[in-house]
GROMACS .gro file of C-alpha atoms in nm:
model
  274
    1UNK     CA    1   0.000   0.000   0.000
    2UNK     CA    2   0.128   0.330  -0.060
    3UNK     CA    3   0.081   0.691   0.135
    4UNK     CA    4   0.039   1.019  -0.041
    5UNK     CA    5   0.343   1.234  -0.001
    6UNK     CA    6   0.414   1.371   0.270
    7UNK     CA    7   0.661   1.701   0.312
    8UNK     CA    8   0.845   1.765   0.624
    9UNK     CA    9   0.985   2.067   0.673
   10UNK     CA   10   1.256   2.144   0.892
   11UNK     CA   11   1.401   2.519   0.697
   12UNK     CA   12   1.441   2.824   0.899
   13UNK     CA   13   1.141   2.971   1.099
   14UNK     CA   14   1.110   3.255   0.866
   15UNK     CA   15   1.074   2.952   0.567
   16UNK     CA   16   0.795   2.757   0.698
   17UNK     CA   17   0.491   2.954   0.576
   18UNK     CA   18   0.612   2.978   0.251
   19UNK     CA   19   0.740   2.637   0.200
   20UNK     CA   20   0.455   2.503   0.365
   21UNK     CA   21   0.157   2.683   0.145
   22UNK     CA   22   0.393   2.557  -0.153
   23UNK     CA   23   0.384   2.174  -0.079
   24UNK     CA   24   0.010   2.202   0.009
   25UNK     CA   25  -0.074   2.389  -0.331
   26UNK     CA   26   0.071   2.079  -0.464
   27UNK     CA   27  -0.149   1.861  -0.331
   28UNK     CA   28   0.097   1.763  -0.052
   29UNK     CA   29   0.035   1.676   0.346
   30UNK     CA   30   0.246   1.856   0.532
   31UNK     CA   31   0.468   1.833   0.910
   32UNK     CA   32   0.637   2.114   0.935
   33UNK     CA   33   0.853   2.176   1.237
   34UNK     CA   34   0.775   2.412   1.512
   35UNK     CA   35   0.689   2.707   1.531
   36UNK     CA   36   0.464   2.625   1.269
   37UNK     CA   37   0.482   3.019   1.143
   38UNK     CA   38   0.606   3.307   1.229
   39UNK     CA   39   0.317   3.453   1.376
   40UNK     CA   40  -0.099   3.356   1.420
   41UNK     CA   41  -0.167   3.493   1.109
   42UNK     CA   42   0.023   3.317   0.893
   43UNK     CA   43  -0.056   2.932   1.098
   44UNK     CA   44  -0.434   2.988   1.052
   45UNK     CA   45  -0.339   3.125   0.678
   46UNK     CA   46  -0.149   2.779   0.670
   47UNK     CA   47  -0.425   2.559   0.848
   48UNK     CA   48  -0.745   2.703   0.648
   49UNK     CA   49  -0.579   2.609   0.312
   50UNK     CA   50  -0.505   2.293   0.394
   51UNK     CA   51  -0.858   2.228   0.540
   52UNK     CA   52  -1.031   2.382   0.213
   53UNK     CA   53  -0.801   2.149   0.003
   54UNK     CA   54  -0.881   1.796   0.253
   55UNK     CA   55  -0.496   1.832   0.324
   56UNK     CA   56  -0.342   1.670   0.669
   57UNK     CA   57  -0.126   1.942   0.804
   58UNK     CA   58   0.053   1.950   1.158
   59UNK     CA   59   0.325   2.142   1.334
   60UNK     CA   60   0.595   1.880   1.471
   61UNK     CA   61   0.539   1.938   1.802
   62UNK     CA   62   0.680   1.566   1.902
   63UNK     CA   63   0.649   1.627   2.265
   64UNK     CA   64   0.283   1.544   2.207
   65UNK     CA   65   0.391   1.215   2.127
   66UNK     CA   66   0.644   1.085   2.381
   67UNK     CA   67   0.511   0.749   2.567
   68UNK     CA   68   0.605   0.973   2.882
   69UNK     CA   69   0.364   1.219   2.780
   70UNK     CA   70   0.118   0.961   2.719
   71UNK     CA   71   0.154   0.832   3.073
   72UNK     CA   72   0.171   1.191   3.216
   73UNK     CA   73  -0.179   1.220   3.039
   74UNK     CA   74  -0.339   0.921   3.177
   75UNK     CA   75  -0.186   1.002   3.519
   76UNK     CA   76  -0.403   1.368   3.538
   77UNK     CA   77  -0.714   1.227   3.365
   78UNK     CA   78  -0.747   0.942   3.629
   79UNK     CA   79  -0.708   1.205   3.916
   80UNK     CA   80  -0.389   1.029   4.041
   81UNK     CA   81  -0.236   1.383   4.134
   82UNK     CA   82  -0.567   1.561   4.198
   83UNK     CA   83  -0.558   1.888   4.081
   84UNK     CA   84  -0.295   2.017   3.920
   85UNK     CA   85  -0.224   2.407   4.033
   86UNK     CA   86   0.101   2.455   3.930
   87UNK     CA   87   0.396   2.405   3.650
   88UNK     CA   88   0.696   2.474   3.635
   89UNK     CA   89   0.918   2.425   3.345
   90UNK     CA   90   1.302   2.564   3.229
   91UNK     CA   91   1.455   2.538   2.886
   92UNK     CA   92   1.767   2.674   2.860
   93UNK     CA   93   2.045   2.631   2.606
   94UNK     CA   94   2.421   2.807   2.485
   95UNK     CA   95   2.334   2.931   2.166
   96UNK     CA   96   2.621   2.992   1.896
   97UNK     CA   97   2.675   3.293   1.749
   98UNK     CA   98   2.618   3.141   1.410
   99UNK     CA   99   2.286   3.012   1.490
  100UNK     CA  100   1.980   3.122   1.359
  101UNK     CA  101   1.868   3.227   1.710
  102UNK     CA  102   2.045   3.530   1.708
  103UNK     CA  103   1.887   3.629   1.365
  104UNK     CA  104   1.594   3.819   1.309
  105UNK     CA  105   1.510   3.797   0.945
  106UNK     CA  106   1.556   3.437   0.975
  107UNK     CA  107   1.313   3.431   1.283
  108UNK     CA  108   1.526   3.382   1.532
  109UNK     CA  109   1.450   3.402   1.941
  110UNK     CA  110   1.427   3.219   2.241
  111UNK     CA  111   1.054   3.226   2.214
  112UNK     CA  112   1.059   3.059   1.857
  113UNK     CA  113   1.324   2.856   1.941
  114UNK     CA  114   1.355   2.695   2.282
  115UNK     CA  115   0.980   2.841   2.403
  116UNK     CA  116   0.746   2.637   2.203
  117UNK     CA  117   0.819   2.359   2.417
  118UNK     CA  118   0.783   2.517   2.749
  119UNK     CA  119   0.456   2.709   2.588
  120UNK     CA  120   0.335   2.354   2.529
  121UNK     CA  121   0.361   2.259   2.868
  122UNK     CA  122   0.036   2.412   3.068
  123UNK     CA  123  -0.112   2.402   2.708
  124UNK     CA  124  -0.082   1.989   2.735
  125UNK     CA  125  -0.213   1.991   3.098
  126UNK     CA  126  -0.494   2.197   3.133
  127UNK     CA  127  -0.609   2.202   2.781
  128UNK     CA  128  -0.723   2.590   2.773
  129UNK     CA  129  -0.593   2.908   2.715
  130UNK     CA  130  -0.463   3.169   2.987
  131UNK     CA  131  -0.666   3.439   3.143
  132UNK     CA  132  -0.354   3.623   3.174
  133UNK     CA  133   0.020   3.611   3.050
  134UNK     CA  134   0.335   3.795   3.177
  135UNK     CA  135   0.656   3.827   3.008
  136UNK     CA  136   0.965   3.986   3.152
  137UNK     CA  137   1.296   3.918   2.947
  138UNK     CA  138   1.612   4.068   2.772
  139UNK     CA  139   1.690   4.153   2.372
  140UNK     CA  140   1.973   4.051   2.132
  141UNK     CA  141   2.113   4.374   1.958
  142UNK     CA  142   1.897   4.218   1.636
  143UNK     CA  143   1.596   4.278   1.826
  144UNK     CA  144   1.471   3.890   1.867
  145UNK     CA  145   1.432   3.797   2.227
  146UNK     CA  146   1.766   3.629   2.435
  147UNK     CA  147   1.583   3.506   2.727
  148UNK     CA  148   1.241   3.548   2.926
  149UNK     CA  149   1.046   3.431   3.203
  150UNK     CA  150   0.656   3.359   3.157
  151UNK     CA  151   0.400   3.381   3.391
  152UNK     CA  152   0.040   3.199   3.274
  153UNK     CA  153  -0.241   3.212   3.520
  154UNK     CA  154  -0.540   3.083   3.500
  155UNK     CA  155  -0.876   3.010   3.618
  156UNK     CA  156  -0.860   2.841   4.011
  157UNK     CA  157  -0.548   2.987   4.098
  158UNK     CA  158  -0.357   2.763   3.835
  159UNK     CA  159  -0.071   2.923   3.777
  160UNK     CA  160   0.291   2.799   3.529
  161UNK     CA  161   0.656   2.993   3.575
  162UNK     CA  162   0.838   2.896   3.285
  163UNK     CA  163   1.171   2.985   3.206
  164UNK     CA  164   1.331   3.044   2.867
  165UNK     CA  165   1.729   3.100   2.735
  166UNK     CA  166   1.960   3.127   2.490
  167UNK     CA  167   2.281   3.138   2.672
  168UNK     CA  168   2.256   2.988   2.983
  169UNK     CA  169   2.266   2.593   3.034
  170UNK     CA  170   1.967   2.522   3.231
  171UNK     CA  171   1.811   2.251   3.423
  172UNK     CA  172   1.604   2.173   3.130
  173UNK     CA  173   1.316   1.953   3.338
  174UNK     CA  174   0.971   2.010   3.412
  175UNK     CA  175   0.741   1.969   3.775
  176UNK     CA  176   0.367   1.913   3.755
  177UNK     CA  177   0.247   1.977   4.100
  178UNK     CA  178  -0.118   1.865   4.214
  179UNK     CA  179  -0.319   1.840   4.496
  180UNK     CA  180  -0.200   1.476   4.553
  181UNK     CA  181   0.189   1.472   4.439
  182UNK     CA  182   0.363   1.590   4.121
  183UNK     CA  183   0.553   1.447   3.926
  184UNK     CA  184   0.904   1.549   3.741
  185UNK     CA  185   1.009   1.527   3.401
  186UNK     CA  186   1.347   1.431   3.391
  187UNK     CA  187   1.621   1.652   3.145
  188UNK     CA  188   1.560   1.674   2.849
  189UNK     CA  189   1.163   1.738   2.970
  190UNK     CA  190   1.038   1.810   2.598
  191UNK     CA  191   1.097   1.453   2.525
  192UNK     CA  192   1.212   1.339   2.846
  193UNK     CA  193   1.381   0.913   2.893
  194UNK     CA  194   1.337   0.903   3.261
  195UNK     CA  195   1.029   1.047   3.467
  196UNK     CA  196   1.018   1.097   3.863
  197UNK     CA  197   0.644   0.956   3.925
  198UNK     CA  198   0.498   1.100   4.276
  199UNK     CA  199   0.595   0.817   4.453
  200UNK     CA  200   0.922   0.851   4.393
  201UNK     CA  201   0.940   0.566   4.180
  202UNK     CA  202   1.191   0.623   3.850
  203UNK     CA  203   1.004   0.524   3.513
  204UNK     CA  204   1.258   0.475   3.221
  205UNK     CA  205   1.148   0.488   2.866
  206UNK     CA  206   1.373   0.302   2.624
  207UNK     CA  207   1.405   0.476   2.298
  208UNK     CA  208   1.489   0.331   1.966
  209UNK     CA  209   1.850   0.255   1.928
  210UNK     CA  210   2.112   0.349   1.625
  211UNK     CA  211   2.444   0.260   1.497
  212UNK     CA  212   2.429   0.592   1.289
  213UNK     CA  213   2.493   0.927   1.574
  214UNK     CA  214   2.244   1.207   1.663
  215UNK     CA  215   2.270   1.551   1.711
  216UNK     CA  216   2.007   1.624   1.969
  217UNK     CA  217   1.911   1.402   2.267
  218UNK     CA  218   1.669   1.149   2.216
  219UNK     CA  219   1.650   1.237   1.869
  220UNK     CA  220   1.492   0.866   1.841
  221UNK     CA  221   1.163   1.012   1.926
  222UNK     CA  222   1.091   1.160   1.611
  223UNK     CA  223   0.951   0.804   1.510
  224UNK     CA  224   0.695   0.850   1.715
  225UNK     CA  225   0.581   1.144   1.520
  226UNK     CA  226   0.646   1.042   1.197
  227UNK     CA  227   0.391   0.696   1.236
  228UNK     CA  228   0.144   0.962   1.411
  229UNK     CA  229   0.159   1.107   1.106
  230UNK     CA  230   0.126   0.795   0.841
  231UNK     CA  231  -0.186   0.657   1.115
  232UNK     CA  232  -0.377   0.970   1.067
  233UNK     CA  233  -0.307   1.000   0.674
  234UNK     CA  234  -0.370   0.650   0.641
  235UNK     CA  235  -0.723   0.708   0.866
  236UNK     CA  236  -0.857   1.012   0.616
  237UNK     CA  237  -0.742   1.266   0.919
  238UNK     CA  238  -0.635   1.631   0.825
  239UNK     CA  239  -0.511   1.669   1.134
  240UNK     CA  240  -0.380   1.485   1.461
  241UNK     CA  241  -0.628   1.449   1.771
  242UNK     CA  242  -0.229   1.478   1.974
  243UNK     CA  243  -0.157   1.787   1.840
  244UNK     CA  244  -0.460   1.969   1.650
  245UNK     CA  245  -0.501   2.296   1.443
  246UNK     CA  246  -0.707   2.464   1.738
  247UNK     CA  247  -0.377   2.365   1.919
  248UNK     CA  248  -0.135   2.500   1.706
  249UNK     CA  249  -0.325   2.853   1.706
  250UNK     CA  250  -0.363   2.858   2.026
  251UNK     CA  251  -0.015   2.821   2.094
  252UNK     CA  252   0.062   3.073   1.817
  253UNK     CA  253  -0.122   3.314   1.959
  254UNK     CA  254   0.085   3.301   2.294
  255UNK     CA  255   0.385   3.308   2.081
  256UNK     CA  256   0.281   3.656   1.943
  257UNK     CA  257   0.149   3.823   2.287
  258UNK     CA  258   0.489   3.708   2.449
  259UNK     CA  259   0.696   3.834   2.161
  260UNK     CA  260   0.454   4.169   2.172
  261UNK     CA  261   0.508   4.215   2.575
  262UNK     CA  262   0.921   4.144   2.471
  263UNK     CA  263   0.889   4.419   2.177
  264UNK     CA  264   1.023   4.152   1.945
  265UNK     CA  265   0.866   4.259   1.595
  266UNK     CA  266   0.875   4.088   1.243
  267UNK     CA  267   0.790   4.220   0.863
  268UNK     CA  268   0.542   3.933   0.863
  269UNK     CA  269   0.370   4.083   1.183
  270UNK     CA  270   0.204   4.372   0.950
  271UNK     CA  271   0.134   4.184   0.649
  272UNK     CA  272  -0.236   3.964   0.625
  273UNK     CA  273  -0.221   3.649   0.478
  274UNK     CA  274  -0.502   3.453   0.320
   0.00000   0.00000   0.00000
């Protein structure tokens, strides 16, 4: 049996709207790496065109699909640590001065870069949107943010601290604290091998192995993604139920009040797209 092409696209953020409207005017399906866009604007331009056109489209947020965040999942919906109030959650890397990080007109940031997975997070957890976010952070000399600290509260006193940079080696885990216990994902916590349960108890995930090397941890994941991706094509899906379009706006949307509370401005911020 064969699949209809799929195109993944891993270019530069400033790339992905434009390679991604190309591949779906072609009739292709499309996984195109996070941040999906640049801004709101252009991922609902992105998501309506491929939902006119019966098109599967999804941003390659592969956190969604980590066993670990399976479990984590199962763990809240069964009540096993009550209610969750808060999350915390740190992501921070040494960024060379050659990367595009530093870069504005190639999209560059710590929010677009190292944020979407912390962003994710509370996202994941509570499954709705903030009543109110607050950003406090530092600039490159481009203009594109170097670091930041978010504060999301929400409804109930919920509340997630989440900490974001570009030249500073962090922690790199992630605490969900309930009413019962919390529980700790292990670095790296975006796609994490080893989780702290609230017992104490240490679950291990065993990832697929390779003679060939990787340049990020856990790289293996991806798979995980990638037969996501061939189940939901294969199904007649447009888009994933781990990782939907409503998602991906949502989480665009925080990406553009963060950026706008930071100053951090792009061209593509005052243009419309269809």
């Amino acid at each position: 049996m064969s699949f209809p092409d799929v195109a993944y696209i891993g270019s530069l953020n400033s790339e992905h709207y434009e390679l991604s409207m190309l591949f779906l005017q072609h009739g292709k399906h499309v996984l195109c790496e996070k941040p999906f866009c640049l801004n709101a604007k252009q991922t609902r331009s992105v998501i309506n065109f491929a939902r006119k056109n019966n098109l599967f489209v999804m941003e390659a947020v592969w956190t969604r699909f980590s066993p670990a965040y399976a479990d984590l999942e199962k763990d809240i919906q069964n009540g096993k640590l009550g209610d969750v109030l808060f999350i915390e959650a740190d992501f921070g890397i040494v960024s060379p001065n050659d990367r595009s990080t530093h870069i504005k007109e190639f999209g560059g940031g710590a929010m677009l870069d190292v944020g979407v997975y912390v962003l994710q997070l509370p996202q994941f957890v509570w499954k709705e949107e903030p009543k109110k976010v607050t950003t406090v952070g530092s600039l490159y000399d481009s203009g594109v943010d170097l670091t930041e600290t978010i504060i999301l509260e929400y409804e109930g006193g919920r509340r997630a601290v989440l900490n974001i940079h570009t030249q500073l080696e962090m922690w790199n885990k992630a605490t969900i604290y309930g009413t019962k216990g919390h529980v700790t994902l292990e670095q790296p916590f975006h796609f994490p091998h080893k989780v702290i349960d609230k017992d104490g108890k240490i679950k291990n995930y065993e990832l697929h192995s390779s003679n060939l090397p990787y340049n990020f941890t856990n790289s293996p994941g991806l798979v995980y993604q990638a037969l996501e991706v061939a189940r939901c094509i294969k199904a007649g899906l447009i888009e994933s139920p781990r990782m939907t379009h409503q998602e991906s706006i949502n989480l665009a949307v925080l990406e553009d009040t963060v950026r706008k509370q930071l100053g951090v401005h792009f061209e593509a911020d005052d243009k419309e797209y269809p």
